C-alpha cells in the first residue's frame, strides 16, 4: 500500500501546518484537516480560522491549538509564523474565493508553501497575479482539485497516456447537484450565501464551484487542452445573481492529428443529484467511464469487445492506482482518502524540498497553472453566455 510512503518519508518530521479559514461551521475546513492528518504527514499548529479575531481564537482553541498561535488575521499569522524558529512550513487556505489571492500572497512572499482550495481566486486578474507570485516564490503552490487524487482516476489518466483508448475524440463531463434548487441563500445557509454572492464567489456560480472540478477532471484524464467553448448559463432561481446551471460545448486543441470535442454540464438545481461527478472519455480504440459515487470502479470498453469493470486493487488495476491506494480491493476508499492523496503528494514534494532534492516525477498534484486554466474556463463561459452562446477562445 504505497500511499503510506517510504521509510525515508516516515522518518521525516511532520510538516507544521497553518490554516486560513475553516473555523466553526465551515464544511471544507474540517475536510482539509482530516485529509492533512490521514497519512500522518502534517500537524496543524496555527490558524487564522475566521474573519473576526474573536471567532478565530475561539475556533483555534476548540481545535486544541496553542492560544498564542490563534491569530486574528492571516497577515498577522504570516508575519509572526515566518519569524518563529518552528513556524509553519505550509498553510491551507480554505476561505471563500475572494480571500484566496490576498492570503496566498502573504505566505508565498515569505516562502511558506500554500495549499489552496479551488477555484484559485474570485477573478481572472487575481489568478494571473497569483501565478506570477507563485513563480517568483521558492514555495510550492498546491490547488486542491481533490478528485484527481482518486486511484481509478489516476488509472484512467494512465490508460489514456498508454494509448489504450487510441486517439481521443470525445470527452464528456458532468457534475449535477440539487442543493440550490430553492433559494436557500435567503434562509440562512452560510455555504449557499457566499457561493451565490458575486463579491465573494466571483463571476461563476455553478461554473466556478463545481464546473471547474468537472473541467479539471476531464482535462486531467484526457490530457487535452481547451481551445474554445460555447456556453449557455442560467440562474433558474429568481433573484439569484450567479449561474446555477450551465451547458458548455468544447473544442480542444489539436493532439495526435485530431481535434477532440467535449461537453460539460454542471448544475446545482437538478433534483435527485447529490454530487454526481462523472467523466467519460472516448477514443478510436475504446472508452472509459468513471463515476464519483462508485469511485473504486472504472468501466473500460475496448472497441468491439464487451464492457469491462476494473476495480481498485483488483484484476486489471495498474501501478498508477496502486500508488495512491491504502487498503485491499473490496474495501471502499472514497472522498476523504482521495482528498488526502493530494495532501500526501504535497507532503512528498515538501519533503523533497527540505532535503534539497528533486521531486519524484511520479508525484502529481494540481498547481497554480491548473487554477488559472479553471479561471479562464469560468471567464470564457460567462463571456460566451452573454453573447448568446457564441464561441469564445480560451
Short mmCIF file of C-alpha atoms in Angstrom, two decimals:
data_model
loop_
_atom_site.label_atom_id
_atom_site.label_comp_id
_atom_site.label_asym_id
_atom_site.label_seq_id
_atom_site.Cartn_x
_atom_site.Cartn_y
_atom_site.Cartn_z
CA UNK A 1 0.00 0.00 0.00
CA UNK A 2 2.31 2.65 -1.38
CA UNK A 3 0.47 5.70 -0.08
CA UNK A 4 1.89 5.16 3.38
CA UNK A 5 5.19 6.27 1.93
CA UNK A 6 8.71 5.02 2.03
CA UNK A 7 10.71 4.62 5.21
CA UNK A 8 12.52 7.82 4.24
CA UNK A 9 9.20 9.70 4.27
CA UNK A 10 8.19 8.05 7.53
CA UNK A 11 11.32 9.38 9.25
CA UNK A 12 10.57 12.96 8.18
CA UNK A 13 9.16 15.15 10.97
CA UNK A 14 5.57 16.17 10.35
CA UNK A 15 5.04 19.31 8.30
CA UNK A 16 3.96 22.21 10.50
CA UNK A 17 0.68 23.40 9.00
CA UNK A 18 -1.34 26.57 9.45
CA UNK A 19 -4.87 27.20 8.24
CA UNK A 20 -6.69 30.29 6.98
CA UNK A 21 -10.46 29.96 7.27
CA UNK A 22 -12.16 26.72 8.20
CA UNK A 23 -13.43 27.77 11.61
CA UNK A 24 -16.71 26.94 13.34
CA UNK A 25 -19.43 25.89 10.90
CA UNK A 26 -17.13 25.57 7.88
CA UNK A 27 -17.50 22.27 5.99
CA UNK A 28 -14.38 22.34 3.84
CA UNK A 29 -12.03 23.31 6.67
CA UNK A 30 -12.81 20.08 8.52
CA UNK A 31 -12.28 18.11 5.30
CA UNK A 32 -8.84 19.66 4.81
CA UNK A 33 -7.87 18.89 8.41
CA UNK A 34 -8.88 15.24 8.03
CA UNK A 35 -7.08 14.97 4.68
CA UNK A 36 -3.93 16.54 6.09
CA UNK A 37 -3.76 14.10 9.02
CA UNK A 38 -4.88 10.87 7.35
CA UNK A 39 -1.38 9.79 6.31
CA UNK A 40 0.27 11.50 9.29
CA UNK A 41 2.49 13.88 7.32
CA UNK A 42 1.06 17.15 8.69
CA UNK A 43 0.37 18.67 12.10
CA UNK A 44 -1.92 21.68 12.47
CA UNK A 45 -0.14 24.15 14.75
CA UNK A 46 -1.56 27.60 13.91
CA UNK A 47 -4.61 29.24 12.41
CA UNK A 48 -6.43 32.38 11.41
CA UNK A 49 -9.67 30.46 11.26
CA UNK A 50 -12.33 33.13 10.90
CA UNK A 51 -12.93 36.64 9.57
CA UNK A 52 -13.08 38.13 13.07
CA UNK A 53 -10.34 37.85 15.74
CA UNK A 54 -12.78 36.64 18.39
CA UNK A 55 -14.19 33.80 16.29
CA UNK A 56 -10.74 32.87 15.04
CA UNK A 57 -9.33 32.47 18.54
CA UNK A 58 -12.42 30.59 19.74
CA UNK A 59 -12.21 28.16 16.78
CA UNK A 60 -8.49 27.63 17.35
CA UNK A 61 -8.97 26.80 20.99
CA UNK A 62 -11.76 24.38 20.07
CA UNK A 63 -9.27 22.55 17.86
CA UNK A 64 -6.70 22.44 20.65
CA UNK A 65 -4.29 24.97 19.18
CA UNK A 66 -1.94 26.97 21.39
CA UNK A 67 -3.83 30.24 22.07
CA UNK A 68 -0.68 32.20 21.21
CA UNK A 69 -0.88 30.77 17.68
CA UNK A 70 -4.56 31.54 17.11
CA UNK A 71 -4.46 34.69 15.01
CA UNK A 72 -6.95 37.43 14.27
CA UNK A 73 -5.90 37.74 10.62
CA UNK A 74 -3.96 35.80 8.01
CA UNK A 75 -1.49 38.67 7.63
CA UNK A 76 -0.71 38.63 11.34
CA UNK A 77 -0.18 34.86 11.15
CA UNK A 78 2.07 35.07 8.10
CA UNK A 79 4.30 37.77 9.64
CA UNK A 80 4.70 36.12 13.04
CA UNK A 81 4.97 32.50 11.89
CA UNK A 82 7.66 33.40 9.38
CA UNK A 83 9.78 34.73 12.26
CA UNK A 84 9.30 31.75 14.61
CA UNK A 85 12.02 29.12 14.77
CA UNK A 86 9.38 26.41 14.47
CA UNK A 87 6.86 28.43 12.48
CA UNK A 88 4.56 26.90 9.93
CA UNK A 89 6.07 25.41 6.78
CA UNK A 90 2.79 25.26 4.85
CA UNK A 91 -0.63 26.88 5.03
CA UNK A 92 -4.04 25.62 3.92
CA UNK A 93 -6.32 28.36 2.58
CA UNK A 94 -9.97 27.31 2.89
CA UNK A 95 -11.82 30.63 2.78
CA UNK A 96 -14.41 31.92 0.33
CA UNK A 97 -12.84 32.60 -3.07
CA UNK A 98 -12.34 36.35 -2.75
CA UNK A 99 -9.80 35.88 0.09
CA UNK A 100 -7.56 33.38 -1.74
CA UNK A 101 -5.35 35.88 -3.56
CA UNK A 102 -4.53 38.20 -0.67
CA UNK A 103 -3.98 35.32 1.76
CA UNK A 104 -1.79 33.30 -0.61
CA UNK A 105 0.27 36.38 -1.40
CA UNK A 106 1.21 36.95 2.24
CA UNK A 107 2.53 33.40 2.66
CA UNK A 108 4.17 32.96 -0.73
CA UNK A 109 6.30 36.07 -0.32
CA UNK A 110 7.59 34.64 2.97
CA UNK A 111 8.50 31.28 1.44
CA UNK A 112 5.65 29.34 3.09
CA UNK A 113 4.12 26.59 0.95
CA UNK A 114 0.47 27.17 0.02
CA UNK A 115 -2.25 24.52 -0.26
CA UNK A 116 -5.30 26.38 -1.57
CA UNK A 117 -8.88 25.33 -2.09
CA UNK A 118 -10.38 25.77 -5.56
CA UNK A 119 -11.25 27.80 -7.57
CA UNK A 120 -7.92 29.61 -7.49
CA UNK A 121 -9.37 33.10 -6.93
CA UNK A 122 -12.58 35.05 -7.49
CA UNK A 123 -11.29 36.93 -10.55
CA UNK A 124 -9.15 36.07 -13.56
CA UNK A 125 -6.98 39.12 -12.89
CA UNK A 126 -6.14 37.91 -9.39
CA UNK A 127 -5.46 34.41 -10.75
CA UNK A 128 -2.87 35.75 -13.18
CA UNK A 129 -1.23 37.84 -10.45
CA UNK A 130 -1.13 34.83 -8.16
CA UNK A 131 0.52 32.73 -10.86
CA UNK A 132 3.24 35.39 -11.17
CA UNK A 133 3.77 35.46 -7.40
CA UNK A 134 3.94 31.68 -7.20
CA UNK A 135 6.51 31.64 -9.98
CA UNK A 136 8.69 34.13 -8.12
CA UNK A 137 8.39 32.35 -4.75
CA UNK A 138 10.54 29.46 -3.56
CA UNK A 139 7.42 27.96 -2.01
CA UNK A 140 5.22 25.30 -3.58
CA UNK A 141 1.65 26.07 -4.60
CA UNK A 142 -0.86 23.21 -4.47
CA UNK A 143 -4.50 23.54 -5.56
CA UNK A 144 -6.93 21.03 -4.09
CA UNK A 145 -8.75 19.71 -7.14
CA UNK A 146 -9.21 16.68 -4.95
CA UNK A 147 -10.89 14.40 -7.48
CA UNK A 148 -7.58 13.97 -9.27
CA UNK A 149 -6.44 12.04 -6.18
CA UNK A 150 -8.74 9.05 -6.67
CA UNK A 151 -6.84 5.85 -7.59
CA UNK A 152 -9.07 4.92 -10.53
CA UNK A 153 -8.87 8.46 -11.90
CA UNK A 154 -5.09 8.05 -11.87
CA UNK A 155 -5.52 4.74 -13.71
CA UNK A 156 -7.84 6.31 -16.28
CA UNK A 157 -5.26 9.02 -16.96
CA UNK A 158 -2.51 6.43 -17.32
CA UNK A 159 -4.59 4.36 -19.73
CA UNK A 160 -5.07 7.40 -21.96
CA UNK A 161 -1.33 8.13 -21.80
CA UNK A 162 -0.57 4.48 -22.67
CA UNK A 163 -2.70 4.73 -25.82
CA UNK A 164 -5.28 2.18 -24.66
CA UNK A 165 -8.07 4.41 -25.99
CA UNK A 166 -6.25 5.42 -29.16
CA UNK A 167 -6.64 8.98 -30.40
CA UNK A 168 -9.10 10.84 -28.15
CA UNK A 169 -12.24 12.10 -29.88
CA UNK A 170 -14.78 12.89 -27.17
CA UNK A 171 -14.73 14.00 -23.52
CA UNK A 172 -17.99 14.15 -21.54
CA UNK A 173 -18.02 15.81 -18.11
CA UNK A 174 -20.87 16.40 -15.71
CA UNK A 175 -21.38 17.48 -12.14
CA UNK A 176 -25.03 17.85 -11.09
CA UNK A 177 -26.28 18.69 -7.60
CA UNK A 178 -29.69 19.74 -6.25
CA UNK A 179 -28.92 21.65 -3.04
CA UNK A 180 -29.62 25.09 -4.55
CA UNK A 181 -32.94 24.12 -6.15
CA UNK A 182 -34.57 26.62 -3.80
CA UNK A 183 -33.24 30.00 -2.65
CA UNK A 184 -31.58 28.61 0.48
CA UNK A 185 -29.12 31.52 0.44
CA UNK A 186 -32.03 33.67 1.61
CA UNK A 187 -32.84 31.45 4.59
CA UNK A 188 -29.54 31.44 6.48
CA UNK A 189 -27.45 28.80 4.70
CA UNK A 190 -23.87 30.00 5.24
CA UNK A 191 -22.47 27.81 2.46
CA UNK A 192 -25.09 28.98 -0.05
CA UNK A 193 -24.86 32.62 0.98
CA UNK A 194 -21.28 33.24 -0.09
CA UNK A 195 -21.37 30.86 -3.07
CA UNK A 196 -24.19 32.87 -4.66
CA UNK A 197 -22.59 36.25 -3.94
CA UNK A 198 -20.52 37.63 -6.87
CA UNK A 199 -18.40 39.71 -4.49
CA UNK A 200 -17.19 36.61 -2.66
CA UNK A 201 -17.57 33.81 -5.19
CA UNK A 202 -16.63 35.57 -8.41
CA UNK A 203 -18.35 35.70 -11.80
CA UNK A 204 -19.20 32.00 -11.84
CA UNK A 205 -21.77 30.24 -9.67
CA UNK A 206 -22.11 26.57 -10.54
CA UNK A 207 -19.40 27.03 -13.17
CA UNK A 208 -16.88 28.18 -10.56
CA UNK A 209 -17.96 25.96 -7.68
CA UNK A 210 -18.37 22.59 -9.41
CA UNK A 211 -17.89 23.24 -13.12
CA UNK A 212 -14.20 23.87 -12.54
CA UNK A 213 -13.95 20.44 -10.88
CA UNK A 214 -15.56 18.67 -13.85
CA UNK A 215 -13.47 20.64 -16.33
CA UNK A 216 -10.23 19.98 -14.45
CA UNK A 217 -11.03 16.27 -14.20
CA UNK A 218 -11.80 15.97 -17.91
CA UNK A 219 -8.53 17.63 -18.87
CA UNK A 220 -6.56 15.66 -16.27
CA UNK A 221 -7.75 12.29 -17.57
CA UNK A 222 -7.73 13.10 -21.29
CA UNK A 223 -4.50 15.09 -21.36
CA UNK A 224 -6.22 17.65 -23.63
CA UNK A 225 -6.14 21.45 -23.52
CA UNK A 226 -9.19 23.57 -24.23
CA UNK A 227 -9.12 25.91 -27.22
CA UNK A 228 -12.62 27.42 -27.33
CA UNK A 229 -16.08 26.96 -25.88
CA UNK A 230 -19.72 27.84 -26.27
CA UNK A 231 -21.70 28.18 -23.03
CA UNK A 232 -25.32 28.64 -22.01
CA UNK A 233 -25.56 29.73 -18.35
CA UNK A 234 -28.77 30.09 -16.36
CA UNK A 235 -29.85 31.39 -12.98
CA UNK A 236 -33.10 29.48 -12.66
CA UNK A 237 -33.90 30.53 -9.09
CA UNK A 238 -35.49 34.01 -9.14
CA UNK A 239 -33.23 36.70 -7.74
CA UNK A 240 -30.09 34.57 -7.86
CA UNK A 241 -27.15 36.63 -9.13
CA UNK A 242 -24.91 33.79 -10.31
CA UNK A 243 -25.50 30.82 -12.60
CA UNK A 244 -26.91 27.67 -11.06
CA UNK A 245 -26.81 25.62 -14.29
CA UNK A 246 -24.50 25.53 -17.30
CA UNK A 247 -24.29 23.65 -20.60
CA UNK A 248 -20.91 24.00 -22.28
CA UNK A 249 -19.66 22.72 -25.64
CA UNK A 250 -15.88 22.49 -26.05
CA UNK A 251 -13.31 22.25 -28.79
CA UNK A 252 -9.89 21.08 -27.67
CA UNK A 253 -6.51 21.90 -29.17
CA UNK A 254 -5.25 19.52 -31.82
CA UNK A 255 -3.39 16.49 -30.49
CA UNK A 256 -2.13 13.43 -32.37
CA UNK A 257 -3.50 14.92 -35.58
CA UNK A 258 -7.06 15.16 -34.24
CA UNK A 259 -9.16 17.82 -32.58
CA UNK A 260 -11.36 16.35 -29.86
CA UNK A 261 -14.73 17.72 -28.82
CA UNK A 262 -16.29 17.87 -25.37
CA UNK A 263 -19.45 18.67 -23.46
CA UNK A 264 -19.82 19.74 -19.82
CA UNK A 265 -22.97 20.02 -17.74
CA UNK A 266 -22.89 21.39 -14.23
CA UNK A 267 -25.98 22.14 -12.20
CA UNK A 268 -27.00 22.88 -8.64
CA UNK A 269 -30.73 22.75 -9.40
CA UNK A 270 -31.09 19.12 -10.58
CA UNK A 271 -33.34 17.29 -8.07
CA UNK A 272 -32.18 13.76 -7.34
CA UNK A 273 -28.49 14.53 -7.77
CA UNK A 274 -26.16 14.96 -4.80
CA UNK A 275 -22.56 15.12 -6.04
CA UNK A 276 -22.96 13.41 -9.40
CA UNK A 277 -19.49 13.96 -10.82
CA UNK A 278 -18.79 11.80 -13.87
CA UNK A 279 -16.23 11.74 -16.68
CA UNK A 280 -16.29 9.72 -19.89
CA UNK A 281 -13.51 9.67 -22.50
CA UNK A 282 -13.79 8.04 -25.92
CA UNK A 283 -11.09 7.38 -28.50
CA UNK A 284 -10.51 5.43 -31.68
CA UNK A 285 -9.74 2.22 -29.75
CA UNK A 286 -12.14 2.36 -26.80
CA UNK A 287 -13.77 4.30 -24.00
CA UNK A 288 -13.68 4.72 -20.22
CA UNK A 289 -16.19 5.95 -17.67
CA UNK A 290 -15.64 6.94 -14.02
CA UNK A 291 -18.38 7.96 -11.58
CA UNK A 292 -17.54 9.62 -8.29
CA UNK A 293 -20.38 7.82 -6.48
CA UNK A 294 -18.60 4.50 -7.20
CA UNK A 295 -15.00 5.71 -7.15
CA UNK A 296 -13.34 2.31 -6.81
CA UNK A 297 -14.65 1.23 -10.22
CA UNK A 298 -13.59 2.17 -13.75
CA UNK A 299 -15.54 0.97 -16.78
CA UNK A 300 -13.35 0.21 -19.81
CA UNK A 301 -14.66 -0.82 -23.21
CA UNK A 302 -12.17 -1.74 -25.94
CA UNK A 303 -13.94 -1.12 -29.26
CA UNK A 304 -15.81 -4.22 -30.44
CA UNK A 305 -15.34 -6.05 -27.13
CA UNK A 306 -17.52 -6.49 -24.02
CA UNK A 307 -17.52 -3.77 -21.39
CA UNK A 308 -15.06 -4.47 -18.54
CA UNK A 309 -15.25 -3.42 -14.90
CA UNK A 310 -11.83 -2.58 -13.47
CA UNK A 311 -11.67 -2.32 -9.68
CA UNK A 312 -9.19 -0.60 -7.43
CA UNK A 313 -6.66 -3.25 -6.40
CA UNK A 314 -8.37 -5.93 -8.46
CA UNK A 315 -7.50 -7.67 -11.71
CA UNK A 316 -6.59 -5.06 -14.30
CA UNK A 317 -5.72 -2.39 -11.76
CA UNK A 318 -2.40 -0.72 -12.55
CA UNK A 319 0.55 0.80 -10.70
CA UNK A 320 -0.85 4.34 -11.01
CA UNK A 321 -3.87 3.32 -8.94
CA UNK A 322 -1.89 1.15 -6.53
CA UNK A 323 0.49 4.01 -5.74
CA UNK A 324 -2.31 6.05 -4.14
CA UNK A 325 -4.27 3.18 -2.54
CA UNK A 326 -4.15 2.27 1.14
CA UNK A 327 -6.25 -0.83 1.63
CA UNK A 328 -7.01 -4.07 -0.27
CA UNK A 329 -9.62 -4.25 -3.02
CA UNK A 330 -13.19 -4.66 -1.88
CA UNK A 331 -12.76 -2.13 0.95
CA UNK A 332 -14.03 1.20 -0.43
CA UNK A 333 -11.81 4.26 -0.50
CA UNK A 334 -13.67 7.48 -1.14
CA UNK A 335 -13.82 11.25 -0.92
CA UNK A 336 -11.67 11.77 2.17
CA UNK A 337 -8.99 9.34 1.00
CA UNK A 338 -8.87 10.93 -2.44
CA UNK A 339 -8.57 14.35 -0.82
CA UNK A 340 -5.81 13.03 1.44
CA UNK A 341 -3.89 11.83 -1.60
CA UNK A 342 -3.47 15.45 -2.71
CA UNK A 343 -2.09 16.35 0.74
CA UNK A 344 0.27 13.37 0.69
CA UNK A 345 1.54 14.27 -2.77
CA UNK A 346 2.12 17.80 -1.46
CA UNK A 347 3.96 16.35 1.54
CA UNK A 348 6.23 14.33 -0.72
CA UNK A 349 7.11 17.48 -2.65
CA UNK A 350 7.74 19.41 0.58
CA UNK A 351 9.92 16.61 1.98
CA UNK A 352 12.00 16.72 -1.20
CA UNK A 353 12.39 20.49 -0.81
CA UNK A 354 13.50 20.03 2.79
CA UNK A 355 16.32 17.78 1.61
CA UNK A 356 17.21 19.86 -1.43
CA UNK A 357 16.21 17.03 -3.76
CA UNK A 358 14.21 16.92 -6.97
CA UNK A 359 10.58 15.91 -6.57
CA UNK A 360 9.84 12.38 -7.74
CA UNK A 361 8.23 12.62 -11.24
CA UNK A 362 5.52 10.21 -10.01
CA UNK A 363 4.25 12.89 -7.61
CA UNK A 364 1.18 14.57 -9.11
CA UNK A 365 -0.83 17.45 -7.70
CA UNK A 366 -2.80 20.34 -9.21
CA UNK A 367 -0.81 23.57 -9.45
CA UNK A 368 -1.40 27.28 -9.84
CA UNK A 369 -1.40 26.69 -13.62
CA UNK A 370 -4.42 24.41 -13.25
CA UNK A 371 -6.06 27.15 -11.20
CA UNK A 372 -5.51 29.76 -13.91
CA UNK A 373 -6.95 27.37 -16.51
CA UNK A 374 -10.03 26.98 -14.32
CA UNK A 375 -10.48 30.74 -14.09
CA UNK A 376 -10.02 31.09 -17.86
CA UNK A 377 -12.76 28.46 -18.24
CA UNK A 378 -15.17 30.37 -15.98
CA UNK A 379 -14.39 33.70 -17.66
CA UNK A 380 -14.95 32.24 -21.13
CA UNK A 381 -18.25 30.63 -20.03
CA UNK A 382 -19.56 33.96 -18.73
CA UNK A 383 -18.42 35.81 -21.87
CA UNK A 384 -19.95 33.23 -24.20
CA UNK A 385 -23.29 33.10 -22.41
CA UNK A 386 -23.57 36.90 -22.52
CA UNK A 387 -23.12 36.62 -26.30
CA UNK A 388 -25.91 34.06 -26.63
CA UNK A 389 -23.56 31.10 -26.68
CA UNK A 390 -21.02 32.49 -29.13
CA UNK A 391 -17.75 30.56 -29.40
CA UNK A 392 -15.06 32.15 -27.23
CA UNK A 393 -11.33 31.44 -27.37
CA UNK A 394 -9.80 30.34 -24.08
#
